[in-house]
Phi, psi and omega in degrees: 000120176278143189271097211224141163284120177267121190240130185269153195060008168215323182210196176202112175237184159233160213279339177241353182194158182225127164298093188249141191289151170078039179277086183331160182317304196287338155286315188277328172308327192308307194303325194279329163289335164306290195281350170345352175272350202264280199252126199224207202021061149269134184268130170263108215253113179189161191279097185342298173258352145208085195309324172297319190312313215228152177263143184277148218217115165273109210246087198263099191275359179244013197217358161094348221231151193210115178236123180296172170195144159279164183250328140301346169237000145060045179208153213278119202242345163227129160245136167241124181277034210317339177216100166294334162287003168250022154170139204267161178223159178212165187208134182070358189099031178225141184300187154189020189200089190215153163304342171270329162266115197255107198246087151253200195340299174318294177308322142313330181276321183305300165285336161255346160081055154322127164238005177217138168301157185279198193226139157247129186283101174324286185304334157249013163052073189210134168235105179307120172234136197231126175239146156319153182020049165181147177199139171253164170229173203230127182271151182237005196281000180246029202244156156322308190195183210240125157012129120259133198264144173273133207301310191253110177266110175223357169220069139090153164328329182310329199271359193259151167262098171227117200311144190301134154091350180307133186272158127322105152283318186228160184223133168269118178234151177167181180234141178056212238239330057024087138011274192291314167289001201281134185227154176299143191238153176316147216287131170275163204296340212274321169307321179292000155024053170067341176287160168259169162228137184276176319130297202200102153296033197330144158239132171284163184203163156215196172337280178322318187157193172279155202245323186158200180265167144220115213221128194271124196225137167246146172230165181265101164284204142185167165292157173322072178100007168243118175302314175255041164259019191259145179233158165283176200223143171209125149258178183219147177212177197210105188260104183218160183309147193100357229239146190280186183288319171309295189334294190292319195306321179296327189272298129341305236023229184293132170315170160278326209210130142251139201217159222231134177285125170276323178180162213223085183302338195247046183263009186281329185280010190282123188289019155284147217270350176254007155345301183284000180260111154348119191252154193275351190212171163250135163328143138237174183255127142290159192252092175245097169270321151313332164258355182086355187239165168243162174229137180230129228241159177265138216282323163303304204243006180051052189213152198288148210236320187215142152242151182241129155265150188213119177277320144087089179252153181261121189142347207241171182285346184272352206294129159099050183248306182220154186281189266220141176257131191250077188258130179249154223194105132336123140240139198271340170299055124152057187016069191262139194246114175245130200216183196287347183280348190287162152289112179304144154252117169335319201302329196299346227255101207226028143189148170259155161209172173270141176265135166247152217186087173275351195237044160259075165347324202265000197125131170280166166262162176243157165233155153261105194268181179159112180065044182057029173237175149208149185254097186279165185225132201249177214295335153290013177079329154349117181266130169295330188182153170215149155238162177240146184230102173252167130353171206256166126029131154283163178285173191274003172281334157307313186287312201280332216265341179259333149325269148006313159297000000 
């Protein structure tokens, strides 16, 4: 049974590790495969057709706990316990939740020190005692009549007439004052484990297509040798095609991964008469999985050739591979800003194909091209990815002319 700290408005923590609110998707998965000999059946929960619609949702069903994620920014916005009897809890380092510790009402009062009456919900027969960033609920359906509150609530929860002994149904983790209103708050510093993350993407363009990136990236800095100056950070760098390999390194800095081209499906379309002979060296990708995107450098010459955005939808074959690219797309077709929250429309579309991909459980994707890009889409309309395809190094009147944008 795991033993977990409750620090309200921030985390469910354990002795080697923590759920902490605004933690991205791909770290608390990180976390439940480290430990999977501890913590096991979780199940992942989210909405087929309309995945934005539902909070994605991780469901460790042998341990009592349910961790919310918004499903657009894909960073952790409630935890929820639902069966407390399948794991102890403390708050400051004292139980109030054990097979011994029983917690009910009385015991909630001791240790967090009610200074306000709860709310009782009718229709779910439940009464919500609400704290900043925590709240428990109470179940009431075994009860006679419903709470009566006294007008001067002044000695502790005890004093509301609620039958002796009532337990915790639920335990509630979350930021500010509201339940209902609670939105994931920014990735906290103890999350950035040395990665950078972007913020945002632009893709530049001009008439023709795209020119590269522009990517707003936050890091957890600090000062020299002080720990408690550290802050986030936010720089803007600029990725464009041509640009070497030294270029992205200075700029990005190190991949997670460099991976290697086994072979090149699209070298059928290369108007070179020498397409078909076999190259002595292969494309690679650099890997930025903290940023959602790939660069992928030309094997001669080493300069960038293609970038991959990664939407990271659950559902998809790549899903929790990479975080989730917060990207904007210029479309000059009915003058549309296409970003990972969009909807595909056809009208954008101006060839299709199927991707075949047999050992995909969920389903093939469409790619679309358009304007030097393709979008793949998956069977809910969704983009899954887009790669951009450009031109060699723009001139620096170019460069300067996407600069401006």
């Amino acid at each position: 049974m795991l033993d977990l700290e409750v620090v309200p408005e921030r985390s469910l923590g354990h002795e080697q590790w923590e759920f902490a609110l605004g933690m991205p998707l791909a770290q608390a998965i990180s976390i439940l495969q480290k430990h999977c000999r501890i913590i096991k059946n979780v199940q992942v929960l989210y909405s087929e057709q309309m995945p934005l619609s539902h909070d994605l949702i991780l469901n460790l069903t042998q341990d009592g706990m349910k961790l919310l994620f918004d499903a657009c920014n894909q960073r952790l916005k409630v935890i929820e316990v639902y069966d407390l009897s399948k794991v102890k809890l403390k708050y400051c380092g004292v139980h109030f939740n054990t097979q011994a510790i029983a917690p009910t009402i009385e015991q909630i009062d001791q240790s967090f020190g009610a200074t306000h009456p709860g709310v009782y919900n009718a229709a779910e027969q439940l009464f919500h005692l609400n704290f900043r960033g925590l709240s428990f609920s109470f179940q009431l359906d075994s009860w006679n009549e419903a709470p009566k509150y006294e007008p001067n609530f002044a000695h502790g929860l005890a004093s509301l007439q609620i039958p002796h002994g009532a337990t915790v149904k639920r335990m509630y983790i979350y930021t500010g004052n509201n339940l209902q209103d609670t939105k994931a708050p920014v990735m906290p510093l103890a999350c950035f484990l040395g990665n950078v993350y972007a913020e945002c993407v632009d893709v530049l363009k001009n008439g023709a297509g795209p020119l590269g990136l522009r990517l707003r990236i936050l890091t957890a800095g600090c000062g020299p040798g002080v720990m408690a100056d550290a802050k986030v950070r936010a720089v803007e760098r600029n990725i464009y095609f041509g640009d070497s390999c030294q270029d992205v390194l200075s700029a990005l800095g190190s991949p997670h991964k460099v991976f290697y081209k086994s072979e090149d499906k699209m070298k059928i379309h290369s108007p070179s008469p020498h397409k078909q002979v076999p190259s002595k060296c292969n494309d690679y990708f650099f890997n930025y999985f903290t940023l959602g995107v790939d660069i992928l450098f030309d094997s001669t010459t080493h300069l960038v050739k293609k970038f991959v955005l990664h939407t990271n939808f659950p559902g998809h074959y790549n899903f929790n591979i990479y975080h989730r690219c917060d990207f904007k797309i210029p479309l000059v077709i009915k003058k549309a800003l296409c970003s990972p929250d969009s909807l595909w429309c056809s009208c954008f579309l101006s060839r299709r194909s199927s991707s075949a991909n047999n050992t995909n459980p969920f389903g093939s994707t469409f790619c679309f091209g358009l304007q030097r890009m393709i979008f793949e889409v998956m069977q809910n309309n969704h983009i899954a990815s887009v790669t951009l395809y450009g031109a060699p190094r723009p001139s620096s009147r170019v460069r300067a002319e996407a600069s401006a944008h």
